[in-house]
Short mmCIF file of C-alpha atoms in Angstrom, two decimals:
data_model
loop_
_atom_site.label_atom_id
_atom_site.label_comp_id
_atom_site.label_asym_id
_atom_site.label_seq_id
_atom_site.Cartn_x
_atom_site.Cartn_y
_atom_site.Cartn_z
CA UNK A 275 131.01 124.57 87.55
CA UNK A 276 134.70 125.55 88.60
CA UNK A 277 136.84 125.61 91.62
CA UNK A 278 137.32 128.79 92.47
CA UNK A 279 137.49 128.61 96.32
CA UNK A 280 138.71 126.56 99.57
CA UNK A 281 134.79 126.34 100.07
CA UNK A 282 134.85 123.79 96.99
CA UNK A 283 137.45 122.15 97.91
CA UNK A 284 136.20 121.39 101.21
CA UNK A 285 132.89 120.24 99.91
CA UNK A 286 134.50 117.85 97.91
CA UNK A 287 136.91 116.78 100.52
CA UNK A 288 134.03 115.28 102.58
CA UNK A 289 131.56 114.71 99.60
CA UNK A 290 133.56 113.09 96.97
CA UNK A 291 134.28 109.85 99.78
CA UNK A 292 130.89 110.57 101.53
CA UNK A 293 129.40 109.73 97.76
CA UNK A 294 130.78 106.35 97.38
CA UNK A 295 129.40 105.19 101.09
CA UNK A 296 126.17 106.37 100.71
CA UNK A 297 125.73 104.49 97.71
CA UNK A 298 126.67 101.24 98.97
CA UNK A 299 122.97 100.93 99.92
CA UNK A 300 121.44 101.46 96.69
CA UNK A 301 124.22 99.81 95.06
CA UNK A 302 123.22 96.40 97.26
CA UNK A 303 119.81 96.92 96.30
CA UNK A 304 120.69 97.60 92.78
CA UNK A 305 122.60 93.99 93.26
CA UNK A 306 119.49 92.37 94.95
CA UNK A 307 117.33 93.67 92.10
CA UNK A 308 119.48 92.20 89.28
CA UNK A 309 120.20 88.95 90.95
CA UNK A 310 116.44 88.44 91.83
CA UNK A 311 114.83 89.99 88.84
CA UNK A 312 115.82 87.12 86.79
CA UNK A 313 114.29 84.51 89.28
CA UNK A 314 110.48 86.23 88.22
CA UNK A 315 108.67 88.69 87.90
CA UNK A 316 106.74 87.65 91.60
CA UNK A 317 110.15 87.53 93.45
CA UNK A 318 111.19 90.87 92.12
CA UNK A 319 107.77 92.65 93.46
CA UNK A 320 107.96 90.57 96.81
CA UNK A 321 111.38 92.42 97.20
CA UNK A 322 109.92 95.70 96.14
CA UNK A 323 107.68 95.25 98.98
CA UNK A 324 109.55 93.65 101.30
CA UNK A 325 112.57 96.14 100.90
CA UNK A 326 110.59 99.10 101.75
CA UNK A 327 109.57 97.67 104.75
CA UNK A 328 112.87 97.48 105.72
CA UNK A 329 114.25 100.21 104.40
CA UNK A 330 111.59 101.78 106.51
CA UNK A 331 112.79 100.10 110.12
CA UNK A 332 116.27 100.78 109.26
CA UNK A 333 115.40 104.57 108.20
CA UNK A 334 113.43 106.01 110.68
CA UNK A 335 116.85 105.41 112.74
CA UNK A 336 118.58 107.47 110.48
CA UNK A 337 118.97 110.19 113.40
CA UNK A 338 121.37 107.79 114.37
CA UNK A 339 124.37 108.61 111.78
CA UNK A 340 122.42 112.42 110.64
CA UNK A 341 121.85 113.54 114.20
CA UNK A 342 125.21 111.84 115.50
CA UNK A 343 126.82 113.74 112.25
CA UNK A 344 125.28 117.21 113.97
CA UNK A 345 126.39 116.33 117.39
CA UNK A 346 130.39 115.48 117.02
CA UNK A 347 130.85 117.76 114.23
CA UNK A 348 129.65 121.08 116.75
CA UNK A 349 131.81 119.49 119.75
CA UNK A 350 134.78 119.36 116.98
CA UNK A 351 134.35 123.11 116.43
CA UNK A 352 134.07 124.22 119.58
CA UNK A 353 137.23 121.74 120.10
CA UNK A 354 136.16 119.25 122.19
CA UNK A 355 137.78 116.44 120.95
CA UNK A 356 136.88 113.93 124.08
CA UNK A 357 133.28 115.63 124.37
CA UNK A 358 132.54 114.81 120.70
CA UNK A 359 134.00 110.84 120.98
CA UNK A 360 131.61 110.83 124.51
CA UNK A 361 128.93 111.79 122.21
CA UNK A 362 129.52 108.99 119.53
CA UNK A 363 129.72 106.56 122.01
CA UNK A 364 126.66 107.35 123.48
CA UNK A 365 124.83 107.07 119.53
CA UNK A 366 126.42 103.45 119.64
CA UNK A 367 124.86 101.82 122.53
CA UNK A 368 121.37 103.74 121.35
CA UNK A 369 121.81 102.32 117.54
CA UNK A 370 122.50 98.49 120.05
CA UNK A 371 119.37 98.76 121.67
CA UNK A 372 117.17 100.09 118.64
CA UNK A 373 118.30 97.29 116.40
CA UNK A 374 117.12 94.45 118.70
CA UNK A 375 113.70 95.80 119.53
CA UNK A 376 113.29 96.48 115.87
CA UNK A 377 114.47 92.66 115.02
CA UNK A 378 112.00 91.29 117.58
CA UNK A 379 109.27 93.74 116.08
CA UNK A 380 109.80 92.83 112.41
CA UNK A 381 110.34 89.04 112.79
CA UNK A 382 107.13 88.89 115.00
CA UNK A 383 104.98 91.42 112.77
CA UNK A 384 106.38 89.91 109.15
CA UNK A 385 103.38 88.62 107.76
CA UNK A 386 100.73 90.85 108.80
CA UNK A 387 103.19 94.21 107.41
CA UNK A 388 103.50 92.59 103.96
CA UNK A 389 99.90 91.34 103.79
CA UNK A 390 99.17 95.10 104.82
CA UNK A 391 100.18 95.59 100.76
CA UNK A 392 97.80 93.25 99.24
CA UNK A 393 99.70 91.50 97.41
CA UNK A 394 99.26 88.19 95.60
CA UNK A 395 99.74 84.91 97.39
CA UNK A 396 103.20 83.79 95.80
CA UNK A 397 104.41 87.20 95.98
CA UNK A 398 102.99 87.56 99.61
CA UNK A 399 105.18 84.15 100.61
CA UNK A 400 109.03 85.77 98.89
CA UNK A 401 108.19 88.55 100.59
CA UNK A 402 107.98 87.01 103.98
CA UNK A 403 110.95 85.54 103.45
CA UNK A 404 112.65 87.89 102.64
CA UNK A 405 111.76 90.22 105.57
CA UNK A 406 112.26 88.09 107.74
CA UNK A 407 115.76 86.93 107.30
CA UNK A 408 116.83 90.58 106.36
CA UNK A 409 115.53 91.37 110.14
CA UNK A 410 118.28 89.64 111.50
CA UNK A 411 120.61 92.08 110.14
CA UNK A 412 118.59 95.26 111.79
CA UNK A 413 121.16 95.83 114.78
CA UNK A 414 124.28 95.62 112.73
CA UNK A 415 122.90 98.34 110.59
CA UNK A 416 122.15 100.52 113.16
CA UNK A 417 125.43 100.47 114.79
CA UNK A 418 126.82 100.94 111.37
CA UNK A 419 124.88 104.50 110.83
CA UNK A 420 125.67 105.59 114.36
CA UNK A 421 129.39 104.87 113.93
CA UNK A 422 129.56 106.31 110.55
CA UNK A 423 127.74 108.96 111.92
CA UNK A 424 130.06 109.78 114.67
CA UNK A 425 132.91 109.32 111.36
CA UNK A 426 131.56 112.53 109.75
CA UNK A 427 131.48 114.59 112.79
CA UNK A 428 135.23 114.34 112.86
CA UNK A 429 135.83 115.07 109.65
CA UNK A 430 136.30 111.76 108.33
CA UNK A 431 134.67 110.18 105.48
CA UNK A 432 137.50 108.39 103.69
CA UNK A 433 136.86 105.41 106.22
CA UNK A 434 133.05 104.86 105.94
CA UNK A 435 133.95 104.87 102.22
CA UNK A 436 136.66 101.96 102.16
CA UNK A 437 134.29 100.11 104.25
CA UNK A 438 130.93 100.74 102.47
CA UNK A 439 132.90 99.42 99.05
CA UNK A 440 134.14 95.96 100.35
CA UNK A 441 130.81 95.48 101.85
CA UNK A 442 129.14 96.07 98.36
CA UNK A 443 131.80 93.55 96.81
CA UNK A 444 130.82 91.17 99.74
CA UNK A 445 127.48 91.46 99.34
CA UNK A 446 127.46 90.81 95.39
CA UNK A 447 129.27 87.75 96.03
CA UNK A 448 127.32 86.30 98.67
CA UNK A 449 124.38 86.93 96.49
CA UNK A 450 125.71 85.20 93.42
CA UNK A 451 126.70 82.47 95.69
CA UNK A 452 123.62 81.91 97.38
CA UNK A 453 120.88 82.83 95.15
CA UNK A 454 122.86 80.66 92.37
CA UNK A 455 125.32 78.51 93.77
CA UNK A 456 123.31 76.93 96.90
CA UNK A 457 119.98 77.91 94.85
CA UNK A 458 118.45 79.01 97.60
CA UNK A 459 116.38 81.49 95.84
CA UNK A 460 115.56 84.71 97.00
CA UNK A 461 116.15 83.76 100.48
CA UNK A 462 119.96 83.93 99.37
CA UNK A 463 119.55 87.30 98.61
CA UNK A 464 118.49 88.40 101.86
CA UNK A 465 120.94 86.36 104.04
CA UNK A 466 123.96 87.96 101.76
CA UNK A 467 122.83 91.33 102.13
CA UNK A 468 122.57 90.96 105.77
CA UNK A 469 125.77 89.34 106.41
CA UNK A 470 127.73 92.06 104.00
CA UNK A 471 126.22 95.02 106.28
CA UNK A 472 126.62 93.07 109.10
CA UNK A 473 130.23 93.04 108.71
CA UNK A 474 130.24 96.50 107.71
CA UNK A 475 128.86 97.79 110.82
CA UNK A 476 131.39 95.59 113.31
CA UNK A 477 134.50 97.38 111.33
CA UNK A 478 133.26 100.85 111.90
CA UNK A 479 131.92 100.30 115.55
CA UNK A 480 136.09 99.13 115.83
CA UNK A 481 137.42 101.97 114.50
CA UNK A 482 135.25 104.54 116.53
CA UNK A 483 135.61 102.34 119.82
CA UNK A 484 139.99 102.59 119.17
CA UNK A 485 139.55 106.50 118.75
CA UNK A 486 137.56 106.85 121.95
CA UNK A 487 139.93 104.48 123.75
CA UNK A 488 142.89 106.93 122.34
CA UNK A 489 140.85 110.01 123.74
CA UNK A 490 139.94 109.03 127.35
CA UNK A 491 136.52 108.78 126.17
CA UNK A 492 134.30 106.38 128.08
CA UNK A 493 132.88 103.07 126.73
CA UNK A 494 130.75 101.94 129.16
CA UNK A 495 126.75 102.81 128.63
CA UNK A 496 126.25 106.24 130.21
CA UNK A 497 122.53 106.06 130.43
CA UNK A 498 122.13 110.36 130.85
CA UNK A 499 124.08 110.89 127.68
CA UNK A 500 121.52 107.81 125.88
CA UNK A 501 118.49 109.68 126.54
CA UNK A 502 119.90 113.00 125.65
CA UNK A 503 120.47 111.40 122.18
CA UNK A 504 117.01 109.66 121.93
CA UNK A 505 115.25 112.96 122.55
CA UNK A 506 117.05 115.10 120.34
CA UNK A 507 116.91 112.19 117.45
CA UNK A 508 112.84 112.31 117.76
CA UNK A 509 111.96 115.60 115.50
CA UNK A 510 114.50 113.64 112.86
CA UNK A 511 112.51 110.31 113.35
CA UNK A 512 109.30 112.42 112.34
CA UNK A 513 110.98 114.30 109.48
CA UNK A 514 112.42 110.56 108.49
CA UNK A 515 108.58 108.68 109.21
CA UNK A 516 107.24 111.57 106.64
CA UNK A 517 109.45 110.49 104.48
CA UNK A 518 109.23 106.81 104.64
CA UNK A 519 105.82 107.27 104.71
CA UNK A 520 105.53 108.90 101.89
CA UNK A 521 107.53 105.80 100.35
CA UNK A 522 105.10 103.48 101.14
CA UNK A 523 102.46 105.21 100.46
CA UNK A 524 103.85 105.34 96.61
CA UNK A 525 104.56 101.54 96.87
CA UNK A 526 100.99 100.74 98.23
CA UNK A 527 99.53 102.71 94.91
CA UNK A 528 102.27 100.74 92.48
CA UNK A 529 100.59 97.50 94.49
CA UNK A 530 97.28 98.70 93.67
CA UNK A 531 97.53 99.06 89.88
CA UNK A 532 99.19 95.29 89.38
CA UNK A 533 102.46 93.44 89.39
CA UNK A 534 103.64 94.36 86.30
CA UNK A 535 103.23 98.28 87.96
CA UNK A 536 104.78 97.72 91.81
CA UNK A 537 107.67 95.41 89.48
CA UNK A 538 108.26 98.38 87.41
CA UNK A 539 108.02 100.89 90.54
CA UNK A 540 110.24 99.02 92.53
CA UNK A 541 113.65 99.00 90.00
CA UNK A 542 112.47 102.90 88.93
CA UNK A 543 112.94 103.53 93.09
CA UNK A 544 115.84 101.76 93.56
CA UNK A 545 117.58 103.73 90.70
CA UNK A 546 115.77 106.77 92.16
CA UNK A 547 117.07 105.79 95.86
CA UNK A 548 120.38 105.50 94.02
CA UNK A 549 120.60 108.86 92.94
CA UNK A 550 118.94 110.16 95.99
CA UNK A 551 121.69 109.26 98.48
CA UNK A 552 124.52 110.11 95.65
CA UNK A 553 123.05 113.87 95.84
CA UNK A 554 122.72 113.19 99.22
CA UNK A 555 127.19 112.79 99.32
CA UNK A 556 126.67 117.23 99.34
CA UNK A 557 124.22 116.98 102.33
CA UNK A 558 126.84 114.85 104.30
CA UNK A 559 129.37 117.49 103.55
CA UNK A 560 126.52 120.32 104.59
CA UNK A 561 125.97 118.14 107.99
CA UNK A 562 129.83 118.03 109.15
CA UNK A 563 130.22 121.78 107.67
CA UNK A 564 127.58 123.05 109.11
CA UNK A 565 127.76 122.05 112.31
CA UNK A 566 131.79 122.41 112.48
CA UNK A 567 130.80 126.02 111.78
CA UNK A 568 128.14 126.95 113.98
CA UNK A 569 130.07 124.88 116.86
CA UNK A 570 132.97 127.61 115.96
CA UNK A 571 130.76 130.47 116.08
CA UNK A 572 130.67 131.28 112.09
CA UNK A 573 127.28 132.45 110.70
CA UNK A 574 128.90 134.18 107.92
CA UNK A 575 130.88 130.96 107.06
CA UNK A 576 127.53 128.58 107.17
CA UNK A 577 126.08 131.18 105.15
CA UNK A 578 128.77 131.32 102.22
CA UNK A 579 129.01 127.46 102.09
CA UNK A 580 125.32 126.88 102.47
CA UNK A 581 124.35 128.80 99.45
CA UNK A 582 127.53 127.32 97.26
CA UNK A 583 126.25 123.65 98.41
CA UNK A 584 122.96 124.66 97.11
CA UNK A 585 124.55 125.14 93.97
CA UNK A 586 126.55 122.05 93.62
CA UNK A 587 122.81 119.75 94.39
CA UNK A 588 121.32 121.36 91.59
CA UNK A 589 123.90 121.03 88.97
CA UNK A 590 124.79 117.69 90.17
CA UNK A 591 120.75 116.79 90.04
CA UNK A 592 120.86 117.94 86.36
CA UNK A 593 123.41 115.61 85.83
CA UNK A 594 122.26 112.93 87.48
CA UNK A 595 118.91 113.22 85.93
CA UNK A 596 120.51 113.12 82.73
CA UNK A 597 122.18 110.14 82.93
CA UNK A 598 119.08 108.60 84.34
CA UNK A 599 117.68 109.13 81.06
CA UNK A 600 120.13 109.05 78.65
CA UNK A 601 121.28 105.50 79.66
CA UNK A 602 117.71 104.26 80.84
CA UNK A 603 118.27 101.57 77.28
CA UNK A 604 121.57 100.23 78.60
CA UNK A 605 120.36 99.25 82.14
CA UNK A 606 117.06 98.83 82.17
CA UNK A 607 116.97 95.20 80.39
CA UNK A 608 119.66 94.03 83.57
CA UNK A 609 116.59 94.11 86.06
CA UNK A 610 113.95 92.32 84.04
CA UNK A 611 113.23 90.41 81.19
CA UNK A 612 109.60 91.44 81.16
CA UNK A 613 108.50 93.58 77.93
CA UNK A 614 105.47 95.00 79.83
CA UNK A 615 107.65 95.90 82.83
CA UNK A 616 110.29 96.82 80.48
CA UNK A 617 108.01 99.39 78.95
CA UNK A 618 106.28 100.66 82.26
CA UNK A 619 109.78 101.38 83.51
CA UNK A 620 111.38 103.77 80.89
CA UNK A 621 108.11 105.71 80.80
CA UNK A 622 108.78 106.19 84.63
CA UNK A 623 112.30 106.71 84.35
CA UNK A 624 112.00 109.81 82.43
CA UNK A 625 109.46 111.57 85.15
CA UNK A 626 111.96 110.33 87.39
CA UNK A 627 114.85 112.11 85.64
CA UNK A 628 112.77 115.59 85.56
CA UNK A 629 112.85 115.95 88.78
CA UNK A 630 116.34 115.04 90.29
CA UNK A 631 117.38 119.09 89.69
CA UNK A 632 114.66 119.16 92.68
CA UNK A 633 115.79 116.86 94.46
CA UNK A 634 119.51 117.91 94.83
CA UNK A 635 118.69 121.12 96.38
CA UNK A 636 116.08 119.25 98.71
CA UNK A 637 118.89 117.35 100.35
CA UNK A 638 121.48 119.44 100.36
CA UNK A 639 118.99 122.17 102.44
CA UNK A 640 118.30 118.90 104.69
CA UNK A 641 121.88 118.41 105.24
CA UNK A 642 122.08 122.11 106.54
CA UNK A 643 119.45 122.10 108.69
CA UNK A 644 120.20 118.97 110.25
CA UNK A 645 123.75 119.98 110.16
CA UNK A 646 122.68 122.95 112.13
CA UNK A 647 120.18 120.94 114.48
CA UNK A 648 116.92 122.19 113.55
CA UNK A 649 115.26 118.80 113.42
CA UNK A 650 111.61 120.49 115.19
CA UNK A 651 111.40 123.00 111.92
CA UNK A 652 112.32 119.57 109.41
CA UNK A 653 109.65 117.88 111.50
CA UNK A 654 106.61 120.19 111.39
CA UNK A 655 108.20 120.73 106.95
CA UNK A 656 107.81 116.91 106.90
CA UNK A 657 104.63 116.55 107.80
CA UNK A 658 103.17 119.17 105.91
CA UNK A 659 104.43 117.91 102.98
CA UNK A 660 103.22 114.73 102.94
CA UNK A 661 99.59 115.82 104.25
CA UNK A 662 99.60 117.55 101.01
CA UNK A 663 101.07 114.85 99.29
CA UNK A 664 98.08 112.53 100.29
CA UNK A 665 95.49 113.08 98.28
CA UNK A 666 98.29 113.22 95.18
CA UNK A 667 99.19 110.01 95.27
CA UNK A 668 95.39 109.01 96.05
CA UNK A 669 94.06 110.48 93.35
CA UNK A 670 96.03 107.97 90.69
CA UNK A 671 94.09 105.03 91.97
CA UNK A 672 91.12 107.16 92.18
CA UNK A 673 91.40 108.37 88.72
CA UNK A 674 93.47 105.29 87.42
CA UNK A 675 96.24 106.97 86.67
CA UNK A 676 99.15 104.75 86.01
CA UNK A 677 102.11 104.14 87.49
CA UNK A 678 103.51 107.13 85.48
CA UNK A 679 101.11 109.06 87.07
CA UNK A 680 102.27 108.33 90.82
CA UNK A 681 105.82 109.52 89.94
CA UNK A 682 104.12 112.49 88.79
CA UNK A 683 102.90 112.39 91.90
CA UNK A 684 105.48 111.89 94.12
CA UNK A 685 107.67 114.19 92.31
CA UNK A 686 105.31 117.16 93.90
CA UNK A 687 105.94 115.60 97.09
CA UNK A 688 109.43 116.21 96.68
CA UNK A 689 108.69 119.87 95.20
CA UNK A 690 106.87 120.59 98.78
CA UNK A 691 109.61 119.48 100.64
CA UNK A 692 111.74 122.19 98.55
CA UNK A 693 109.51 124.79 99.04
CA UNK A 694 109.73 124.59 102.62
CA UNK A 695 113.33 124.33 103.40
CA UNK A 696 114.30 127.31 101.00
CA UNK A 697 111.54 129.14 103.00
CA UNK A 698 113.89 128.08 106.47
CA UNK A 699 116.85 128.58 104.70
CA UNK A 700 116.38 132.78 103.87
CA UNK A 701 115.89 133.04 107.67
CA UNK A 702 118.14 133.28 110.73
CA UNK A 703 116.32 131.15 113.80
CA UNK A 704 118.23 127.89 112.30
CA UNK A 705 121.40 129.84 112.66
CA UNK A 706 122.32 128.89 116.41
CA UNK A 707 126.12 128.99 117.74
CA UNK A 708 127.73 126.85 120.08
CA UNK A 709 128.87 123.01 120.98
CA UNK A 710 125.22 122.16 121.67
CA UNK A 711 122.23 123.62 120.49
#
């Protein structure tokens, strides 16, 4: 696909940095599984397990930076430069408050979520560990999606970028030194982590905090403007809990069918989540487009540079899925050493591949709507989706179906999701004008 307009151009002016952020997550986990792969095959399902847990505290907040994102980038249109830093602000003190209660709740409830899984004792006692210490990291990554959040409503993703990159190198070499140096197993691995995004999140929160002192923009908590953001984020906490949901519900099945199975679904995930939130670079762009736009008035303009973003997920999901495959030999023998889990996880790696063409358009349309605030349509998709999804993923333990079969499974969920937002999409009600919705 060529260049041929300022529409392009754009896109990749927001995606291109946007991309190398948002894979600073998957990368750490990429990291994590690596480094604690080669410990055994029980510490590398404990993290399976215990990483979506977390992944699932962290991300039902993920209104914080998406709905943040939405906010700003309307205010910006409608050139409000003060109004949109107010708004950021406001994101940052909710993301504070989340991230302790969430800490509390997941050091407190530890055990009983993992043992939720079923899984074996020695796995079961990683996993704890692992949870636990990573929960101590929960409020600096909050505050680090609501400022980078509040970064792509103004335009700006070169800075989230040179951040999320020297937390990655950070975190690799805190893992390497813990995990190896101070051998202190896969509890290493979750203290690095946590201290890499933890020092992510205080550098953004610094730069957003300077640019609202520059503005005029209050820093104190204004308790009216915390609410407002709580109660629009809750349709994108549903849309997010169908999601994460969905997530665990594929990890519970993986559980179900045996270590070698939820060791082999965990790695095929994480290179999944990798490729994900790299498509996902276009549906950043589509969030501070789209909401730039419609704060400026422009339904013409979202139009044009909705349906060209639509365009750039697929072709980069054929790529993507591509590469999945074509390199699955290279990579796959870094995670484990394993020859069953070996051979579990290439078969899964190719369903896995099929499907990212599906899955770039899926977030790229997310990135619109949310870019365009319709969080109560992505709510009400969300859950229809995974009600249908359900019995799917049910249906391979009932039928013992293999792990293969669950990404056959979970691929439809993802083909739902697509259905619906391209259904939203050919309308107008998402289409809404103004600096607030």
């Amino acid at each position: 696909m060529r260049l041929t307009s300022s529409q392009d151009r754009e896109i990749l002016r927001l995606a291109v940095p946007a991309f190398f952020a948002l894979v600073s997550e998957p990368l750490m986990l990429l990291a994590d599984s690596a480094i604690v792969g080669h410990l055994g095959t029980p510490q590398l399902a404990a993290l399976g397990i215990a990483g979506t847990i977390l992944q699932t505290l962290v991300g039902i907040c993920v209104f914080l930076a998406y709905g943040t994102t939405s906010a700003v980038a309307r205010r910006i249109g409608a050139g409000d430069h003060k109004g949109a830093l107010a708004q950021g602000i406001d994101g940052l003190w909710l993301a504070l408050l989340l991230g302790v209660v969430l800490a509390a709740l997941g050091l407190l409830l530890a055990p009983s979520a993992i043992g939720a899984f079923n899984p074996s004792p020695d796995v079961a006692d990683h996993a704890v560990t692992y949870l636990r210490i990573s929960c101590l990291g929960i409020p600096s990554m909050l505050l680090l999606l609501a400022a980078t959040g509040v970064l792509r409503g103004l335009q700006d993703t070169k800075t989230p970028m040179i951040v999320a990159i020297t937390a990655n190198l950070l975190n690799i070499v805190l893992n390497l030194v813990l995990v190896y140096g101070l051998d202190l197993d896969i509890a290493g691995s979750a203290l690095g982590t946590a201290l890499a995004q933890t020092a992510a999140g205080v550098a953004l929160v610094v730069v957003v905090v300077r640019g609202a002192r520059r503005d005029g923009a209050k820093l104190r908590p204004d308790f009216p403007g915390i609410r407002a953001s709580a109660h629009s984020g809750v349709p994108l906490i549903v849309r997010t809990l169908t999601l994460r949901v969905a997530i665990i519900l594929a990890t519970f099945v993986a559980t179900s069918l045996g270590t070698t199975s939820v060791a082999a679904h965990q790695v095929a995930f994480t290179l999944w989540s990798f490729l994900a939130l790299a498509l996902d670079a276009i549906a950043i762009a589509a969030q501070a487009l789209t909401g730039r736009s419609l704060g400026a008035g422009d339904v013409e303009g979202t139009r044009a540079i909705t349906r060209r973003m639509m365009w750039w997920g697929l072709w980069s999901g054929l790529v993507g899925g591509l590469a999945l495959w074509g390199l699955h030999t290279i990579y796959v023998p870094w995670f484990t050493e394993d020859p069953a889990v070996r051979h579990s996880l290439s078969a899964v790696l190719l369903v896995a591949a099929l499907w990212q063409p599906v899955n770039g358009v899926v977030f790229v349309l997310d990135g619109v709507l949310i870019g365009a605030g319709d969080g109560p349509y992505l709510a009400v998709a969300g859950v229809i989706a995974l009600v249908l999804y359900v019995p799917l993923a049910l249906s391979v333990i009932w039928f013992d179906g293999g792990v293969v079969a669950l990404w056959w499974a979970f691929g439809g969920f993802m083909l739902l999701r697509l259905l619906t937002l391209v259904t939203r999409e050919r309308r107008d009600a998402w289409l809404v004008t103004g600096a607030v919705r």
